[in-house]
XYZ file of C-alpha atoms in Angstrom:
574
model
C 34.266 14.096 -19.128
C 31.529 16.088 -18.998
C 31.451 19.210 -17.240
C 28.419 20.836 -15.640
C 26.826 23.654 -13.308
C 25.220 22.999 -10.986
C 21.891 24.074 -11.844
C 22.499 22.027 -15.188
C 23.349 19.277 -12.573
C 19.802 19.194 -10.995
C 18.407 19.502 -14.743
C 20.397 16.679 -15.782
C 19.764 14.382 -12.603
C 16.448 14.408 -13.138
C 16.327 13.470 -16.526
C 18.709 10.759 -15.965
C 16.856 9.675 -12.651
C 13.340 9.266 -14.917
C 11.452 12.153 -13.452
C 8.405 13.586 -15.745
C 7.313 16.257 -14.103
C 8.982 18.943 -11.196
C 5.895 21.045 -9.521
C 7.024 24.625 -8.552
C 7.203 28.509 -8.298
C 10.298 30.463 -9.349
C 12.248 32.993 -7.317
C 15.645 34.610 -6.989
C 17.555 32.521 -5.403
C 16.161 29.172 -7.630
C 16.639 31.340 -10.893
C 19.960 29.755 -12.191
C 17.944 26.387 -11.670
C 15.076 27.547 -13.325
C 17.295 28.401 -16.288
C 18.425 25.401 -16.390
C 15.321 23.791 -16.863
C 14.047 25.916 -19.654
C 17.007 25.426 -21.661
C 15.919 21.392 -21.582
C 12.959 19.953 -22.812
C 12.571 16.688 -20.890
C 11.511 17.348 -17.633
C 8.446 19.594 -17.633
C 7.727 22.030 -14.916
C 4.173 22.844 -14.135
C 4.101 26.342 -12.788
C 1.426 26.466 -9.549
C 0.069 29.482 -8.218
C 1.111 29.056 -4.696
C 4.074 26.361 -3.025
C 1.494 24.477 -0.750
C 0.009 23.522 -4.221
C 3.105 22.429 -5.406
C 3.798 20.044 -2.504
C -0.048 18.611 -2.708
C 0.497 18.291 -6.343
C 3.703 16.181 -6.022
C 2.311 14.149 -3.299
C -0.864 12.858 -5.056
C 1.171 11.824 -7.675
C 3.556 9.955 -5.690
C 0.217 8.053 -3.620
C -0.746 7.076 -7.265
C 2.231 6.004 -8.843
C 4.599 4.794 -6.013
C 7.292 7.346 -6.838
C 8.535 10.061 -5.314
C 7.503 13.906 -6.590
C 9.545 16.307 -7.012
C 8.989 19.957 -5.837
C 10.662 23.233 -6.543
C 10.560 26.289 -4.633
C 12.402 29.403 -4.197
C 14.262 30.671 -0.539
C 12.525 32.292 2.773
C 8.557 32.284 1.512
C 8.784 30.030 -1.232
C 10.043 28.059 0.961
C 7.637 28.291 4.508
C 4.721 28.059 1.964
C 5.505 24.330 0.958
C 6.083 23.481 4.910
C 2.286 22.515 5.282
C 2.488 19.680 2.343
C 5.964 18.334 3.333
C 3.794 17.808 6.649
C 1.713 16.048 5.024
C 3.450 13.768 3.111
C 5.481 12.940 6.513
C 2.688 12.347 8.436
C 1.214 9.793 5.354
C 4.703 8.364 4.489
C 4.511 10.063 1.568
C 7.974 10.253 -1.197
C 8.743 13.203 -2.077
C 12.466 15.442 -2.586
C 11.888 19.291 -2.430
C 14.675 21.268 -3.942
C 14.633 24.465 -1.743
C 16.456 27.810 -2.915
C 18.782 29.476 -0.676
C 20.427 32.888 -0.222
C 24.306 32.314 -1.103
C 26.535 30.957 1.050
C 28.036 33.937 2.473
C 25.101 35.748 3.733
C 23.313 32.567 5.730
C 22.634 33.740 8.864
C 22.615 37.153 7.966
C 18.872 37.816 7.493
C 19.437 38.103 4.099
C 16.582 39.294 1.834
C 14.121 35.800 1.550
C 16.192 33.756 4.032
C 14.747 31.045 6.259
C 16.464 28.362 7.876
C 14.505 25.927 6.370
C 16.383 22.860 7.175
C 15.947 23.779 10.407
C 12.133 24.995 10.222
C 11.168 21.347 8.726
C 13.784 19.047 10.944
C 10.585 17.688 12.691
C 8.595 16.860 9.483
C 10.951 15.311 7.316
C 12.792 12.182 6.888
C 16.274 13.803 6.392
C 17.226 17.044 4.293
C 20.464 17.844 3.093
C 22.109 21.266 2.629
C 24.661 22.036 -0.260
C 28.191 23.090 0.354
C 29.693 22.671 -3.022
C 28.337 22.294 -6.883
C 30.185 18.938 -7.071
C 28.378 16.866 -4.766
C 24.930 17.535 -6.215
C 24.981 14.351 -8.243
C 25.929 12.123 -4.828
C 23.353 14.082 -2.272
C 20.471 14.335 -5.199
C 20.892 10.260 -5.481
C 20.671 9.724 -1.736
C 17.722 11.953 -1.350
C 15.538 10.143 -3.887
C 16.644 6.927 -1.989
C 16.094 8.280 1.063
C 12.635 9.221 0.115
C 11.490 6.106 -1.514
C 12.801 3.263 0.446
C 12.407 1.937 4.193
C 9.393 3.832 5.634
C 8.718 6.219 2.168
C 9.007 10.114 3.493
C 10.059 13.698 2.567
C 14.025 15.208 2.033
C 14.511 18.568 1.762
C 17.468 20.053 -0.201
C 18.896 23.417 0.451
C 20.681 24.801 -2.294
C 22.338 28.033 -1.964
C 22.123 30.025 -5.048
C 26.229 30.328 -5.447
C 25.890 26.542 -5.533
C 24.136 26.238 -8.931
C 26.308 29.450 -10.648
C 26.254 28.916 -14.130
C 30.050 29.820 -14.294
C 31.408 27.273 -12.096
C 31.135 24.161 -14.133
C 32.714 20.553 -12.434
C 32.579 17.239 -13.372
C 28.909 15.217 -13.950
C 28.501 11.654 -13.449
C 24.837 10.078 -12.429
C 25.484 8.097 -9.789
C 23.820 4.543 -9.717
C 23.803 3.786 -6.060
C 23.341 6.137 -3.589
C 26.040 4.648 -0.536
C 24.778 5.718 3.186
C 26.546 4.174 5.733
C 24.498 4.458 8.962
C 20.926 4.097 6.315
C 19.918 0.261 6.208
C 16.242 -0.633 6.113
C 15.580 -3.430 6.848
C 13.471 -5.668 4.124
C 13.418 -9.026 5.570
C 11.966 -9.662 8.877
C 12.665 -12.505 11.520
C 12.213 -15.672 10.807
C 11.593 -16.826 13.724
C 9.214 -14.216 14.647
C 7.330 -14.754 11.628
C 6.883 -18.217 12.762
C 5.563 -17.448 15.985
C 2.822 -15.000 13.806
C 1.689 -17.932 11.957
C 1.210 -20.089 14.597
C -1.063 -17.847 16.245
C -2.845 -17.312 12.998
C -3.930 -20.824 12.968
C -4.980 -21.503 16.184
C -6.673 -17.885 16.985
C -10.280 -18.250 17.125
C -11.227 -14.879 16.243
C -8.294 -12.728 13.901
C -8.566 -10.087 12.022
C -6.319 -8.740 9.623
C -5.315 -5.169 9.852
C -3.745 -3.908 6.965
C -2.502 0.018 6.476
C -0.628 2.459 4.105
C 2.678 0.174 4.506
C 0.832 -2.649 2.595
C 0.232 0.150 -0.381
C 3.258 1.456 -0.328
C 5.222 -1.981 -0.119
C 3.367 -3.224 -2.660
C 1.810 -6.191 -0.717
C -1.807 -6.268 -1.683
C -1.778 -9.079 -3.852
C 0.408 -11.023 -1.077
C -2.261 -9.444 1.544
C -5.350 -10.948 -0.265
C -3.177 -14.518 -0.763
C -3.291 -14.503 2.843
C -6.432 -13.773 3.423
C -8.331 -15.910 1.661
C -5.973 -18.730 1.927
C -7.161 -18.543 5.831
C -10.625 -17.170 5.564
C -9.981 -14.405 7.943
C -11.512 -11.334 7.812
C -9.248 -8.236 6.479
C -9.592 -4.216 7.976
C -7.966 -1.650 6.485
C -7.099 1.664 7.721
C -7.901 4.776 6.084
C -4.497 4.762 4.943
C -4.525 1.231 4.083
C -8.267 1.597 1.851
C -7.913 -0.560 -1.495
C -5.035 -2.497 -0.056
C -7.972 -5.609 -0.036
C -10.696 -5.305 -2.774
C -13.558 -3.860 -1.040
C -16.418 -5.947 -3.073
C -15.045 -9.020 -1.307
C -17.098 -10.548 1.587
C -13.722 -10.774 3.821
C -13.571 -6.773 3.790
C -15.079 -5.210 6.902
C -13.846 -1.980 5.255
C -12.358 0.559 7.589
C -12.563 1.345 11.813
C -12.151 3.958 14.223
C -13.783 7.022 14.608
C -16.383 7.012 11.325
C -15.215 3.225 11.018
C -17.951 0.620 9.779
C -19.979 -0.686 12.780
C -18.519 -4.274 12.065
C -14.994 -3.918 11.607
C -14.705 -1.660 15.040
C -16.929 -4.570 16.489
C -15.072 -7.007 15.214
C -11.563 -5.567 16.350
C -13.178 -5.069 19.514
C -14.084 -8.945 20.481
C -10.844 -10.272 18.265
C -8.114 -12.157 20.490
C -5.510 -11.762 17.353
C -5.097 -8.429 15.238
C -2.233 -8.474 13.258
C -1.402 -4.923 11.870
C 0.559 -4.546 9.068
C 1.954 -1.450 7.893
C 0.090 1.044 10.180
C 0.521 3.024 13.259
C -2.326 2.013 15.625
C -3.570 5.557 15.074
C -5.270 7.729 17.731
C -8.533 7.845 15.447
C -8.587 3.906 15.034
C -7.558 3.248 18.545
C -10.077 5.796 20.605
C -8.926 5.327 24.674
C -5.800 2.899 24.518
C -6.505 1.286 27.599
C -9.499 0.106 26.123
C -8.256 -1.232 22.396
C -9.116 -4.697 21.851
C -8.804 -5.643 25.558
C -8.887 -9.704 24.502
C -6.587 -9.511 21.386
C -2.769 -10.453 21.197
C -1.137 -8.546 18.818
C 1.043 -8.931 15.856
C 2.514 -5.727 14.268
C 4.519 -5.743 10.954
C 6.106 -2.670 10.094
C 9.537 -1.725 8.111
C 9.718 1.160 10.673
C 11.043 -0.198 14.046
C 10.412 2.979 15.537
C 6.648 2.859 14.881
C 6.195 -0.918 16.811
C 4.808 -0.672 20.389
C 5.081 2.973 20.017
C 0.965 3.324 20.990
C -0.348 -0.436 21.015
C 2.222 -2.697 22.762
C 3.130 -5.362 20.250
C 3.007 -9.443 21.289
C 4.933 -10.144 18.352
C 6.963 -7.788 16.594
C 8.143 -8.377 13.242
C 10.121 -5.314 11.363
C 10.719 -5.922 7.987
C 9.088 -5.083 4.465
C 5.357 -6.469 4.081
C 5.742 -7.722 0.958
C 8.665 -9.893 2.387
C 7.340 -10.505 5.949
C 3.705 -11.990 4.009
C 5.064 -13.961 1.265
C 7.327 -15.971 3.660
C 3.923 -16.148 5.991
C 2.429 -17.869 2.966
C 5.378 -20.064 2.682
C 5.275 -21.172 5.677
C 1.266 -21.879 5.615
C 2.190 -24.358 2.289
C 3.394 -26.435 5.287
C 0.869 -26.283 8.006
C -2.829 -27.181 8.228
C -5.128 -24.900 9.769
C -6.409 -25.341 13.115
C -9.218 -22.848 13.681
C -11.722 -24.093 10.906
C -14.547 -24.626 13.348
C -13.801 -21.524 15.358
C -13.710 -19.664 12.302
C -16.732 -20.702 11.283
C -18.737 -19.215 14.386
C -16.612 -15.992 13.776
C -18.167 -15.484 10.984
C -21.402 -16.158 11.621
C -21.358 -13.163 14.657
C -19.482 -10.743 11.982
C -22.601 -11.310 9.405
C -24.576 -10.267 12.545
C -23.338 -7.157 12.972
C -23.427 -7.098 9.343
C -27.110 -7.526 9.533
C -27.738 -5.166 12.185
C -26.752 -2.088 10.209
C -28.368 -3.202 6.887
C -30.688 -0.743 5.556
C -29.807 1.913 8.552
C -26.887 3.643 7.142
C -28.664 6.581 6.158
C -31.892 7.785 5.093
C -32.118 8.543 1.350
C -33.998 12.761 0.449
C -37.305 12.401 -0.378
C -38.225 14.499 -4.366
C -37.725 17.972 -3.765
C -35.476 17.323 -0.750
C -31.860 18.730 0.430
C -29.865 15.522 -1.442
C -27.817 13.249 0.908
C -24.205 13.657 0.577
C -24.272 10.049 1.079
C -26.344 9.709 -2.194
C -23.839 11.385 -4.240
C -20.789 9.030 -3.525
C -22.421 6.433 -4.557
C -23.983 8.403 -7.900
C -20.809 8.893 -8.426
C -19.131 5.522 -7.743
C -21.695 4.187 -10.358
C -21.240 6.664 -13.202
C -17.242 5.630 -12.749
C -17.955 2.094 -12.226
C -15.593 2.084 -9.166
C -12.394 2.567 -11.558
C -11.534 6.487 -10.948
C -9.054 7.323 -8.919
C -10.547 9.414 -6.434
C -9.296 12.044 -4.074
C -10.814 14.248 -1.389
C -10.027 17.369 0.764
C -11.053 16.755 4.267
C -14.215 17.161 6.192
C -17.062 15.506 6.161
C -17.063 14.782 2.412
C -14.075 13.017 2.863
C -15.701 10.197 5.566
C -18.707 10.096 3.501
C -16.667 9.196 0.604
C -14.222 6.572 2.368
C -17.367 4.675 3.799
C -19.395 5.019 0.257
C -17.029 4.812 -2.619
C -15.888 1.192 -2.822
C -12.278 0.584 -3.902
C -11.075 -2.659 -4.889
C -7.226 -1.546 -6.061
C -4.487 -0.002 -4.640
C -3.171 3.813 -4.956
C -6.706 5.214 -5.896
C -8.215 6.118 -2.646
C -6.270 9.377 -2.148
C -6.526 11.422 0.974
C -4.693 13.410 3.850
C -5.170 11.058 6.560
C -2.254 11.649 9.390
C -2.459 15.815 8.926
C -6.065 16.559 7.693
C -4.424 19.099 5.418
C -7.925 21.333 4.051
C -6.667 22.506 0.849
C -5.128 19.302 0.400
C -7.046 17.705 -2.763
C -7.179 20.022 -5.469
C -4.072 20.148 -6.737
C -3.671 16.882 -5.503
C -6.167 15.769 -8.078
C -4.661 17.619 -10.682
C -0.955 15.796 -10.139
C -2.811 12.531 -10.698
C -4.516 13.793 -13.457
C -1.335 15.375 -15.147
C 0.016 11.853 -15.553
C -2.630 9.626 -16.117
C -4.363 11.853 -18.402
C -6.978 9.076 -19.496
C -8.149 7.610 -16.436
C -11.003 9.667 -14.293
C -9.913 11.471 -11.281
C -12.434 12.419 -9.258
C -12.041 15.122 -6.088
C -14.503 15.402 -3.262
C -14.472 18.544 -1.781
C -16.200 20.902 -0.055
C -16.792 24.555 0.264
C -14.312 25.348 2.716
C -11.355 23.082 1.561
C -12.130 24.502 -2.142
C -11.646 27.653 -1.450
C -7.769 27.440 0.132
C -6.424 26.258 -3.848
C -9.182 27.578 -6.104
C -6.795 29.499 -7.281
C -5.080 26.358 -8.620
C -7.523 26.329 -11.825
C -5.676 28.863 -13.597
C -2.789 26.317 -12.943
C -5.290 23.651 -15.098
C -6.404 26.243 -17.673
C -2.349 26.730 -18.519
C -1.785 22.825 -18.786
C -5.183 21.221 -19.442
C -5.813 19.492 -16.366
C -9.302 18.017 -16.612
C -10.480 16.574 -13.239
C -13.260 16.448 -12.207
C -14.463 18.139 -9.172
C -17.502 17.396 -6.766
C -18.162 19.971 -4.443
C -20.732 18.535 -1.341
C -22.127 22.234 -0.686
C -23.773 22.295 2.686
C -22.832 26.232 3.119
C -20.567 25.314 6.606
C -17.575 23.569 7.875
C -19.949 20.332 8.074
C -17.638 18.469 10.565
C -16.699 21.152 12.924
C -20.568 21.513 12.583
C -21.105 18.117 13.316
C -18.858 18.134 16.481
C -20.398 21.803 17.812
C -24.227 19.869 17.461
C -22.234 17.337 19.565
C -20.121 18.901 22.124
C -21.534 22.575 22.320
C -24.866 22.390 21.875
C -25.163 23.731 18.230
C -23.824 26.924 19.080
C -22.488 27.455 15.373
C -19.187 29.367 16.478
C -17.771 30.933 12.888
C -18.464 27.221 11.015
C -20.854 28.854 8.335
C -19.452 29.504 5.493
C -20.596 33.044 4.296
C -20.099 34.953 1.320
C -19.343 32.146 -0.606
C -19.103 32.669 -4.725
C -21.006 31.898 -7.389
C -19.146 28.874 -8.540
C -20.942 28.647 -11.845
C -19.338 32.344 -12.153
C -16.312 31.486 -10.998
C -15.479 28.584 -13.077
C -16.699 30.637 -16.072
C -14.065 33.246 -15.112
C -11.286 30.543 -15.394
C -12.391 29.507 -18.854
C -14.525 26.283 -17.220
C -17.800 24.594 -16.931
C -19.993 24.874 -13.444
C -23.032 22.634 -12.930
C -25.694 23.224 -10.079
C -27.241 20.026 -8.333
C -30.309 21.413 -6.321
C -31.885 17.946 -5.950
C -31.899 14.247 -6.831
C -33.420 14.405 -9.858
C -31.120 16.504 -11.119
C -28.315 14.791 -9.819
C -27.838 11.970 -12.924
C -28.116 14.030 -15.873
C -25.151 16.127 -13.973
C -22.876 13.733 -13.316
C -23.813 12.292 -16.857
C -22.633 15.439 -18.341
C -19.708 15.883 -16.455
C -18.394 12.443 -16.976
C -19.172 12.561 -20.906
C -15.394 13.178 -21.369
C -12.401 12.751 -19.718
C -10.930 15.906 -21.337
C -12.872 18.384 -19.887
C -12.700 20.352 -15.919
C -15.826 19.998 -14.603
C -17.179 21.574 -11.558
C -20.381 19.991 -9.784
C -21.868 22.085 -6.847
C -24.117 19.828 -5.544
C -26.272 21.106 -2.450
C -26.239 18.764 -0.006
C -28.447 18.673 3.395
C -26.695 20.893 5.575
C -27.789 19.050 8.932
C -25.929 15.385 8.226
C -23.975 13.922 10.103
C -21.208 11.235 9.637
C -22.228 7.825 11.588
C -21.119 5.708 12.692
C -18.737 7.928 15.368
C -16.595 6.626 18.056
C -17.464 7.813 21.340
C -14.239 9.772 22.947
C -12.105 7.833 25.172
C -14.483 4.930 24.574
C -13.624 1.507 23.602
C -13.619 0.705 19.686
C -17.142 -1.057 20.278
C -18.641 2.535 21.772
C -20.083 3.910 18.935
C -22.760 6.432 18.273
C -24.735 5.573 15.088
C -27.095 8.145 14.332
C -28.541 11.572 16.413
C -30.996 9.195 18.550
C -28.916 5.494 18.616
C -25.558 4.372 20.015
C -24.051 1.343 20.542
């Protein structure tokens, strides 16, 4: 028997339950557990310089590698300061199990010094949290959290652990439990046969489907079943933002991504589809623009391991709950049985897709003349061909971050990585550097801008401590460019406190942390940069590239328009 306290619990859980890395911030009432974890060596704690960073940091890493990160933070602030990244992670479906200090037992709900009720402040953006009541159950609730967090629809648990609960003179009895036992917890993996059936029928005799395939299908693991699919019917395959990589983007199926700065075809062609089967998404407000008007001649089919999330905006024709890797491989053992009925049809659905295809070729944006204001636009795609497409690339959010969904071509899962559902600024810096901490020789890219940069600079001391090298891209067009873009729109360019003034001299900055600062003024500068910066994979290095300050992202959805109501540049709309 093998007796333990309960901060040497936590230590030892983790270990046992395979986890690398904990991302945190210490404080009185998580000392004893902090102890514990210096007087081990294999779990590694990488000290941020503020919580939200510590959330972000965990959360990137669990987009890239499928598992859940692991946070640590101390009571009361500590605490409120990771709120805005469990947030995030619930509104992306996001693992992740945050061990939260607590004031002891005796004085909750006594204002104690550094007490917040933060089970109760984060009810509404987590999955389930769990509150200690005694040392010996930290084995048991630490199991069920990780489950919790990783299976069904992936999310955030919060644990609240009173500092008299990990006491390093109370010792009780450790065993790492193999199962974690829930009794009202049952996702459900399989879905319905029957329904399935009814799904594939109206695959094969829908004239004009489209696939629709979101975060679910990344986090299930179901690309590979996804493209089967596909191409084994010829139908054309839209991703959400979310969903981006799920379907190799190089492919001529891909229509890439819709909604509000969706490609022109793919929110044409969900417009005039009669089937869209989503899979593993939410029929979000920024795909769907004015409900009422969503695909007005499409049935729908919606696959999602969440029941809660079917019919919940987009009524469902067929709904199928279950697990998309399950729910598409029995699709595709079904279609082993069936012959397709919708060549012909298919045929002439094609043909008006590589028409709107056509329309937009050679209008997506106008390249800077020598000696011009570079196109943000330009820079993606430097980018994507100094990395070959491979890096895993992450971006704050803004502007930047549309530019570099609709111009950075993914053809793999778990590298496009991005707050979607909370547009968390501040989000991709130390995002980027959780990625980076474990896959130390890939590239990982972040596109940022001024603005979002600024809310975790102060994260690079955090990668001069542990040699973090990403790589950082910094679209500099001196202004919040999207709340730009939608005061040029909506207000007529009054400018109301979206300049960005008294910014710093990044190339002193960077220097002050110990790193390397380049300055892109114009395109022909822009190569040897990026040529430099990508030399090694070892090194931080910060590009501040000045980008046109008057762009705008097009195509953009017209509000409370139909998918198909688009406008796609300052003079042209749909």
């Amino acid at each position: 028997m093998e007796l333990l306290s309960g901060a040497d619990m936590i230590a030892r859980f983790l270990k046992d339950e395979g986890v690398e890395y904990i991302y945190g911030y210490p404080g009185g009432a998580a000392l004893h557990i902090y102890d514990a974890l210096f007087r081990q060596e294999d779990v590694k704690h990488i000290l941020v310089r503020h919580e939200q960073a510590a959330t972000h940091m965990a959360d990137g890493y669990a987009r890239a590698s499928g598992k859940p990160g692991v946070v640590l933070v101390t009571s009361g602030p500590g605490a409120t300061n990771a709120v805005t990244g469990i947030a995030t992670a619930y509104m992306d479906s996001i693992p992740m199990v945050v061990l939260c200090g607590q004031v002891a037992s005796h004085l909750i709900g006594e204002d104690a010094f550094q007490e917040t009720d933060i089970v109760g402040v984060t009810r509404p953006i987590v999955k389930h949290s769990f509150s200690i009541r005694h040392p010996s159950e930290i084995p048991t609730v630490m199991r069920k959290a990780f489950y919790l967090a990783a299976t069904g629809r992936p999310g955030p648990v919060v644990i609240d652990i009173p500092k008299d609960m990990t006491a390093p003179t109370e010792r009780y009895e450790y065993v790492y439990p193999k199962k974690a036992k829930i009794r009202s917890y049952n996702p459900v993996t399989r879905g319905h046969t029957g329904q399935i059936r009814k799904a594939v029928d109206m695959l094969l005799k829908s004239q004009r489907p489209v696939l629709f395939a979101g975060g679910g299908v990344i986090t299930g693991r179901a690309s590979e079943a996804l493209t089967d699919l596909a191409r084994r019917l010829n139908i054309p395959v839209i991703t959400s933002l979310m969903g981006i990589g799920a379907y190799p983007q190089n492919d001529r199926q891909s229509l890439g991504w819709p909604g509000m700065h969706g490609s022109y075809e793919s929110n044409m062609a969900m417009h005039e589809s009669d089937l869209v089967v989503g899979i593993g998404v939410r029929f979000d407000d920024r795909v769907t623009n004015n409900v009422s008007k969503f695909c007005p001649g499409a049935r729908i089919v919606h696959i999602d391991v969440d029941p809660s999330s079917i019919s919940k905006t987009v009524r469902a024709d067929i709904p199928i709950v279950g697990a998309a890797d399950s729910v598409l491989n029995e699709m595709l053992g079904m279609l082993s049985e069936r012959e397709q009925e919708n060549r012909e049809a298919l045929d002439a659905w094609w043909e008006r897709i590589d028409g709107w295809r056509a329309e937009r070729q050679g209008k997506l944006y106008e390249p800077s003349s020598p000696g011009e204001p570079l196109k943000p636009q330009q820079v993606i795609e430097a980018v994507h061909r100094v990395t070959n497409g491979d890096a895993y690339v992450v971006t704050d959010v803004g502007q930047h971050q549309m530019f570099a969904a609709q111009y950075y071509k993914f053809n793999q899962p778990n590298h496009w990585i991005s707050s979607s559902g909370l547009g968390t600024m501040g989000y991709g810096f130390p995002a980027a550097m959780g990625i980076k901490l474990s896959y130390p020789e890939e590239h990982v890219v972040l596109f940022t801008g001024e603005g979002s940069f600024q809310m975790m600079m102060q994260e690079l001391s955090t990668c001069k401590q542990f040699g973090i090298a990403v790589k950082i891209v910094n679209l500099n067009n001196a202004s919040l460019g999207m709340v730009r873009q939608w005061q040029d729109l909506n207000y007529k360019s009054r400018h109301a406190h979206s300049y960005v003034e008294s910014m710093p001299d990044f190339e002193k900055l960077l220097d002050a942390y110990g790193f390397r600062a380049i300055t892109v003024n114009t395109a022909e500068e822009l190569d040897a940069a990026l040529d430099a910066a990508f030399s090694s994979k070892d090194e931080l290095v910060f590009l501040d590239v000045h980008v046109d300050p008057y762009e705008h992202v097009y195509p953009m959805q017209v509000p409370q328009g139909a998918m198909r109501d688009m406008l796609l540049s300052k003079t042209e709309r749909t």
